PDB file of C-alpha atoms in Angstrom:
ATOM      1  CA  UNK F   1      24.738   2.887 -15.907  1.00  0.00           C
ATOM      2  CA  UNK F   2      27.690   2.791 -13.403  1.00  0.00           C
ATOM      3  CA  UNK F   3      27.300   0.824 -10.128  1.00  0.00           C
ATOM      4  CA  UNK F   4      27.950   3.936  -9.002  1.00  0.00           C
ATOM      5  CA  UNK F   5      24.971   5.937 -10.417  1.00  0.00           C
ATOM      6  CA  UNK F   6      22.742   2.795  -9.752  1.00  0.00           C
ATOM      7  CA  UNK F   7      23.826   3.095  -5.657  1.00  0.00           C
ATOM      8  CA  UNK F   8      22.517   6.703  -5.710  1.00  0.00           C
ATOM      9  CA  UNK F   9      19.399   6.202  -7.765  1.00  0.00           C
ATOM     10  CA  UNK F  10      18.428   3.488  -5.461  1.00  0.00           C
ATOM     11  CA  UNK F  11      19.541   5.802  -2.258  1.00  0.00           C
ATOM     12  CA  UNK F  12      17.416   8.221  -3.965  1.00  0.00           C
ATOM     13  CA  UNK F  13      14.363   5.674  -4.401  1.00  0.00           C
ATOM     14  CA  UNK F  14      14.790   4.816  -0.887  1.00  0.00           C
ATOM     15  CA  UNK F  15      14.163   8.023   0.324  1.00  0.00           C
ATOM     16  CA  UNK F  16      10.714   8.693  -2.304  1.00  0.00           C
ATOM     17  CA  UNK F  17       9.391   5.232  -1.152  1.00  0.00           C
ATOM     18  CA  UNK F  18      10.123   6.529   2.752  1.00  0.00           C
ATOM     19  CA  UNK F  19       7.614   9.582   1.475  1.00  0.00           C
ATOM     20  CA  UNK F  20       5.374   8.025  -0.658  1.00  0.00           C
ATOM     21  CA  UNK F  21       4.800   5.581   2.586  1.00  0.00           C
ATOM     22  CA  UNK F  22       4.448   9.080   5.229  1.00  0.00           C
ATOM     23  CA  UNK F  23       2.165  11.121   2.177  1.00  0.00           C
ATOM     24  CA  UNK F  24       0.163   7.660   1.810  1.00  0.00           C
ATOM     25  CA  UNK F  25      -1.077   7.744   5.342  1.00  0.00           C
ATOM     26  CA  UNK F  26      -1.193  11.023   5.645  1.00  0.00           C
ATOM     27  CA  UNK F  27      -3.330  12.244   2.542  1.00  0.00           C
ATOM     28  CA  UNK F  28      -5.903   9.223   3.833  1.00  0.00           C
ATOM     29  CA  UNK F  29      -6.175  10.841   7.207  1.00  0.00           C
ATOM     30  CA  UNK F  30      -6.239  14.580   5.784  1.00  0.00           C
ATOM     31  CA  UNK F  31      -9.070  13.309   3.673  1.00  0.00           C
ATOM     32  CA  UNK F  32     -11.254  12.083   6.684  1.00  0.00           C
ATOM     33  CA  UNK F  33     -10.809  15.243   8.790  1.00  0.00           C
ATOM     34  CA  UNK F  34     -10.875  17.791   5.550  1.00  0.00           C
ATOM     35  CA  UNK F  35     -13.832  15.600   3.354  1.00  0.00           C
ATOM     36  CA  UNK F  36     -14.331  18.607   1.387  1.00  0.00           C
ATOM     37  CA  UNK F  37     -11.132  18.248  -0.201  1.00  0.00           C
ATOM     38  CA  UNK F  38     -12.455  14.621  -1.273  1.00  0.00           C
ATOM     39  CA  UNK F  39     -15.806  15.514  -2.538  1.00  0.00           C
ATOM     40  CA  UNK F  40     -16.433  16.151  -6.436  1.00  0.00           C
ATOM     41  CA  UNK F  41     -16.752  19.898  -5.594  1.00  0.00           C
ATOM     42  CA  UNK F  42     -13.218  19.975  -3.727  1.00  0.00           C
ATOM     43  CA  UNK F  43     -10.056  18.988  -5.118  1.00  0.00           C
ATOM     44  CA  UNK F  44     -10.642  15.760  -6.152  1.00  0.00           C
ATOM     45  CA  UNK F  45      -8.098  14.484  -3.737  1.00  0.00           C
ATOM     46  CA  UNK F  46      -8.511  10.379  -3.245  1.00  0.00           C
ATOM     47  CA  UNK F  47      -6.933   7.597  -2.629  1.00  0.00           C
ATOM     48  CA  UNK F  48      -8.487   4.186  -2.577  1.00  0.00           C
ATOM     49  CA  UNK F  49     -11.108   3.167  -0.180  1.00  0.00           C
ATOM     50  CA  UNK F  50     -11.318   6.399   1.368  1.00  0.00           C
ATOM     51  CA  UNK F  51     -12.019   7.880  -2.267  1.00  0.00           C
ATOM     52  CA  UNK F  52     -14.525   5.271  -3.322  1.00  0.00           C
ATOM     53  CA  UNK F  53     -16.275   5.804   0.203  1.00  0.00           C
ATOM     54  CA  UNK F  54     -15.933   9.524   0.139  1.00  0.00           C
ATOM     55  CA  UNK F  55     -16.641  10.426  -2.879  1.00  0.00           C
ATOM     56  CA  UNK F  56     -20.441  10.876  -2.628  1.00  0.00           C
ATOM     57  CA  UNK F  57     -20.831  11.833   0.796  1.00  0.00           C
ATOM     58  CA  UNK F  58     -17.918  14.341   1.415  1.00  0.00           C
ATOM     59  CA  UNK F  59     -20.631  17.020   2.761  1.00  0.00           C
ATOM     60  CA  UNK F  60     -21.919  14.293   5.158  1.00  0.00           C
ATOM     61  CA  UNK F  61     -18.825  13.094   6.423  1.00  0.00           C
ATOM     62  CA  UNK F  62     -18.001  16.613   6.824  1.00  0.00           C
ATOM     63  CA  UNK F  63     -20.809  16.015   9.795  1.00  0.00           C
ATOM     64  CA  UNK F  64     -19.777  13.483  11.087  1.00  0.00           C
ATOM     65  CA  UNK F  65     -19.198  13.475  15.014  1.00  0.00           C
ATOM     66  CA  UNK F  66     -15.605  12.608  15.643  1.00  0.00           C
ATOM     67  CA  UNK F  67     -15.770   9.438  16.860  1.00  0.00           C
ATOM     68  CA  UNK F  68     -16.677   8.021  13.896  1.00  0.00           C
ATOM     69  CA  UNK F  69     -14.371   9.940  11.825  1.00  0.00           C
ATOM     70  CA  UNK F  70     -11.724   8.545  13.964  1.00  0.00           C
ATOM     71  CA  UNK F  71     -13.215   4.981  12.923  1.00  0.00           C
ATOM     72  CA  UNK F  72     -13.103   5.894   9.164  1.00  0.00           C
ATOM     73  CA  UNK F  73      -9.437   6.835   9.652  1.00  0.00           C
ATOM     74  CA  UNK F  74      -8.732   3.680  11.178  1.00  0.00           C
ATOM     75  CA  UNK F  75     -10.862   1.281   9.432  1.00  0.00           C
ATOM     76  CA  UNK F  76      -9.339   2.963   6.088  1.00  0.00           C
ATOM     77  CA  UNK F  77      -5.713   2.860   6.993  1.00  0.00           C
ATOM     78  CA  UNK F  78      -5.949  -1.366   7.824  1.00  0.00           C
ATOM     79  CA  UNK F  79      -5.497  -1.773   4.015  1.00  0.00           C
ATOM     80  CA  UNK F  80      -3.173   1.081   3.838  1.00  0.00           C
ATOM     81  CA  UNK F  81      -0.701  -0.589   6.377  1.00  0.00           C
ATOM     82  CA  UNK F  82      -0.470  -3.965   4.794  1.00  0.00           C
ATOM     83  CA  UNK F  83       0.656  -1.232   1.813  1.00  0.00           C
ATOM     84  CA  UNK F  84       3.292   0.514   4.018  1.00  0.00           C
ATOM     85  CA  UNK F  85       4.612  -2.837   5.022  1.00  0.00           C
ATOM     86  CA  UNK F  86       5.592  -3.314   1.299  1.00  0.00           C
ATOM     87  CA  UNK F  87       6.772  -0.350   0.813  1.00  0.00           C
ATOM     88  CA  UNK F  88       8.597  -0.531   3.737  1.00  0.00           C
ATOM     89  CA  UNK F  89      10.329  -3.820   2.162  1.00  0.00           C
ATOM     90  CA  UNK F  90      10.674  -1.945  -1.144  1.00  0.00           C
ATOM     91  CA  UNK F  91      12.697   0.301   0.871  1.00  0.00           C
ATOM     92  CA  UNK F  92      14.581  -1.822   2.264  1.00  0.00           C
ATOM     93  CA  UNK F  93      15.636  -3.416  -1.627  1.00  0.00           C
ATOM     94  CA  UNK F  94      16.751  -0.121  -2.706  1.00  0.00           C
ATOM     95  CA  UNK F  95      18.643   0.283   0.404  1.00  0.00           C
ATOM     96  CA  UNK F  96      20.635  -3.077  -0.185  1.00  0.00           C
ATOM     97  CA  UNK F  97      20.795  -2.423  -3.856  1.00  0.00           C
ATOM     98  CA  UNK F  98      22.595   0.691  -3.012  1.00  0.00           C
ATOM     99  CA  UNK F  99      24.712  -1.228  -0.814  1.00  0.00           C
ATOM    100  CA  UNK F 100      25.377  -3.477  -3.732  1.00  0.00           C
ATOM    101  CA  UNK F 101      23.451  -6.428  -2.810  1.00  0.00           C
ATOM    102  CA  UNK F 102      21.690  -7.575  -6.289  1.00  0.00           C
ATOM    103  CA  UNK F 103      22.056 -11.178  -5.518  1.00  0.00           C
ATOM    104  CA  UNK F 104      21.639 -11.558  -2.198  1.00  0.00           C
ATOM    105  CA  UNK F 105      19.088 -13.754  -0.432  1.00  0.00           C
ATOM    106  CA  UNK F 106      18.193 -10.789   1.804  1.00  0.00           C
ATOM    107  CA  UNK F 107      17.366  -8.527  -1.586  1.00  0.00           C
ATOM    108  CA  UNK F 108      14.841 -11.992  -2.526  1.00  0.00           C
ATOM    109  CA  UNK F 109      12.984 -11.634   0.771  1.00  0.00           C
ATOM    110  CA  UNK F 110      12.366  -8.033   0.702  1.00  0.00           C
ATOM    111  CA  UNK F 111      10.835  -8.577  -3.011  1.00  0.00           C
ATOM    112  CA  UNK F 112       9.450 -11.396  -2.205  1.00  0.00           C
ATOM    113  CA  UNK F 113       7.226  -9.350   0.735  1.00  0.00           C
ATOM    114  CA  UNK F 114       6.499  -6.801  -1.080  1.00  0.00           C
ATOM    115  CA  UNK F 115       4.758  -8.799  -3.521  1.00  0.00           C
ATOM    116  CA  UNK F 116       2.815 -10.291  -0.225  1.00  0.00           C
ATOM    117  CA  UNK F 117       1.748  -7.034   0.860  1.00  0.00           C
ATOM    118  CA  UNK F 118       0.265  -6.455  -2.239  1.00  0.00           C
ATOM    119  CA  UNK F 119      -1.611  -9.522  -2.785  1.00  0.00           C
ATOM    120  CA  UNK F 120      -2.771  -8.667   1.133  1.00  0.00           C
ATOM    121  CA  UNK F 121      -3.488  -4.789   0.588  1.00  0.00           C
ATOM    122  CA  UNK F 122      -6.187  -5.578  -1.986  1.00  0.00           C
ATOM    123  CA  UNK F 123      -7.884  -8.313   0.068  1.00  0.00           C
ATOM    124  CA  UNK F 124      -7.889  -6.237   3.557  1.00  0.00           C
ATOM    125  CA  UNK F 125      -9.451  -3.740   0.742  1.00  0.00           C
ATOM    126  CA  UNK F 126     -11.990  -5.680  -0.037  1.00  0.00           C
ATOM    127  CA  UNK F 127     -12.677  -6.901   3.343  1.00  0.00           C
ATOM    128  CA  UNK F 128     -12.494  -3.460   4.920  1.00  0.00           C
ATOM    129  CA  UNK F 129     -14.410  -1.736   2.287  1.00  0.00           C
ATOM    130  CA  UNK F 130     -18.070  -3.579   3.787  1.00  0.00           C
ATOM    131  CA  UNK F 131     -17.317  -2.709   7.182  1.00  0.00           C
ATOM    132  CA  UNK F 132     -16.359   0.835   6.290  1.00  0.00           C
ATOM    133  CA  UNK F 133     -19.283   1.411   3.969  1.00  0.00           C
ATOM    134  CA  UNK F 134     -21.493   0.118   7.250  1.00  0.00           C
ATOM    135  CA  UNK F 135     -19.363   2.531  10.046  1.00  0.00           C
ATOM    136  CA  UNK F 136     -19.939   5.713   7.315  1.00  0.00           C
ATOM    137  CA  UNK F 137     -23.508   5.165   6.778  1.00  0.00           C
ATOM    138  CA  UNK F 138     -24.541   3.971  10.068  1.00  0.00           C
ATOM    139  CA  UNK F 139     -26.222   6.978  11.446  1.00  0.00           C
ATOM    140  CA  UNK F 140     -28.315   7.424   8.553  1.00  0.00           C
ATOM    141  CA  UNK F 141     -32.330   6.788   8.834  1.00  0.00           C
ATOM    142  CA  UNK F 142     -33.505   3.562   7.806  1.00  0.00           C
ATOM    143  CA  UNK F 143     -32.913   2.658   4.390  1.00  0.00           C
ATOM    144  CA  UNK F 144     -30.284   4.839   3.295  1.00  0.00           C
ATOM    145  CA  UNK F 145     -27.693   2.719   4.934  1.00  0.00           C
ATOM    146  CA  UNK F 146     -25.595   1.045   3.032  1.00  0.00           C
ATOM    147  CA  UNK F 147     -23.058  -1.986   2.606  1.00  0.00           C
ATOM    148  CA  UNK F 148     -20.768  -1.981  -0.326  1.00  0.00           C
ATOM    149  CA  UNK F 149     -18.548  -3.983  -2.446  1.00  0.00           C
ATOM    150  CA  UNK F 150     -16.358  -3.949  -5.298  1.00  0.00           C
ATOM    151  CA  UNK F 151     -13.904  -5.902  -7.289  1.00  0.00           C
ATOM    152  CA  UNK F 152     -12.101  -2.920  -9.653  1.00  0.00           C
ATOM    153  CA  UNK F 153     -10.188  -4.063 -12.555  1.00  0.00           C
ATOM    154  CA  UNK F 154      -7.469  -2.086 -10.982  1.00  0.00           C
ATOM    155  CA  UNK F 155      -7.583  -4.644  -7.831  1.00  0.00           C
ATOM    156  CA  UNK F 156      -6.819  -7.605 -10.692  1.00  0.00           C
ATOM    157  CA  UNK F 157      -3.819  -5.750 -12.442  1.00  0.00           C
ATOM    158  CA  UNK F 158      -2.335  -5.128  -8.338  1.00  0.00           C
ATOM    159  CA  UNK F 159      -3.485  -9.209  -7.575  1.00  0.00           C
ATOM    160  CA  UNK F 160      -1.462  -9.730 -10.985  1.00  0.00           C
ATOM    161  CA  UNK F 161       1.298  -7.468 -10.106  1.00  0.00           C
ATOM    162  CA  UNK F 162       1.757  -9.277  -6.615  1.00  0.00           C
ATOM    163  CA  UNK F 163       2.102 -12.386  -8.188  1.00  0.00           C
ATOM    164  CA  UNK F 164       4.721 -11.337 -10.654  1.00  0.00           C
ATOM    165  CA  UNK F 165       6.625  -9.702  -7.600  1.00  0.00           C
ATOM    166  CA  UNK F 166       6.333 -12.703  -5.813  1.00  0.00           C
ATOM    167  CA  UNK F 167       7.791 -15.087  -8.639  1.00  0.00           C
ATOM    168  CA  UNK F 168      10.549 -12.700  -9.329  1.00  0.00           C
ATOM    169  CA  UNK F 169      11.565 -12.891  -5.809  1.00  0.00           C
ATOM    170  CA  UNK F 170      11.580 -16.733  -6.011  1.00  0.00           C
ATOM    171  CA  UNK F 171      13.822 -16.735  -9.115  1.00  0.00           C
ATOM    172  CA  UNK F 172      15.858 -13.582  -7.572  1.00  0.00           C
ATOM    173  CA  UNK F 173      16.147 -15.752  -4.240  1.00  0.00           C
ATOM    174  CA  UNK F 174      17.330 -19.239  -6.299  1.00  0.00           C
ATOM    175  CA  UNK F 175      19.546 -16.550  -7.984  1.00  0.00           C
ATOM    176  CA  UNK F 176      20.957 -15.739  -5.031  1.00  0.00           C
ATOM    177  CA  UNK F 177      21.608 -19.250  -4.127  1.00  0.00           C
ATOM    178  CA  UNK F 178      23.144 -20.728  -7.532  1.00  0.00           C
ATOM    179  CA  UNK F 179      25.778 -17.118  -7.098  1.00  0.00           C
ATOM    180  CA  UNK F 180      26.621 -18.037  -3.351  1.00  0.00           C
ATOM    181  CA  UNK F 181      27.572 -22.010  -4.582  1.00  0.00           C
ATOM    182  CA  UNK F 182      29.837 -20.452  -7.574  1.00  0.00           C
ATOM    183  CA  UNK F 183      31.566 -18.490  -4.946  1.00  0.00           C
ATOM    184  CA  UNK F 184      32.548 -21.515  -2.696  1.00  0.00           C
ATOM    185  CA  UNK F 185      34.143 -22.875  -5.712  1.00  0.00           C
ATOM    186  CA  UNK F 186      36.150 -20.045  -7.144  1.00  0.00           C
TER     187      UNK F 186
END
């Protein structure tokens, strides 16, 4: 592939990350306000948290006053935002990759945060996912309240994923380093 071609697909990647970060948010809000669309007899439209809380109770949450829909938005998007962050830095990659930047320190830290946000996104899910599971359920009669947890095998690959982010950043960013020395002597 030209250097040329490889500028635009990144351009191009750029711009899907920039949407994929905007329909990210925005599908996890649109699911709070519209939980029908959630449910099993709707769409079967989910995305994360909000689909593992969802799920069951779409015609409840559909109910719910809006104060605490407002909550579920909010306590739902805190792992969502450590994702955007990433993203954000993934976006940023492309962007110097389409600049030309492959071994640049700069291009090292971008990878090396989105491999952060990662490893953070799946924590703050699993930290957020009690809390939310106790905000959905908390106007419910005695004992049908709930708290929940879960560790998903998917969680593990994205833990695993982070990790090999973050060590190809390292070896990108000592890259980066051992090309800037051969240019001081050339």
């Amino acid at each position: 592939m030209t250097s040329n071609r490889l500028a635009q697909l990144s351009q191009r990647m750029a711009a899907v990350t920039l949407l994929l970060i905007v329909a990210m948010l925005a599908l996890n809000a649109a699911l709070w306000l519209f939980p029908v669309i959630a449910g099993k007899n709707g769409w079967g439209l989910g995305f994360a948290l909000t689909d593992r809380l969802l799920s069951d109770t779409a015609d409840k949450a559909a109910l719910f006053p809006w104060w605490q829909t407002t909550g579920g938005i909010v306590l739902s998007s805190v792992p969502l935002l450590a994702l955007a962050f990433g993203l954000g830095h993934l976006r940023r990659l492309f962007q110097s990759y389409a600049r030309g930047d492959y071994f640049s320190s700069e291009a090292a830290r971008h990878l090396g945060k989105v491999g952060r946000a990662v490893a953070i996104w799946v924590l703050l899910d699993f930290l957020c996912e009690p809390l939310l599971s106790v905000w959905v359920t908390m106007n419910e009669p005695v004992g049908q309240r709930m708290i929940s947890l879960s560790i998903t095998a998917p969680s593990f690959v994205a833990l695993f994923l982070a990790a090999c982010i973050s060590i190809i950043a390292r070896i990108l960013w000592q890259a980066s380093e051992v090309d800037s020395e051969n240019r001081t002597f050339v």
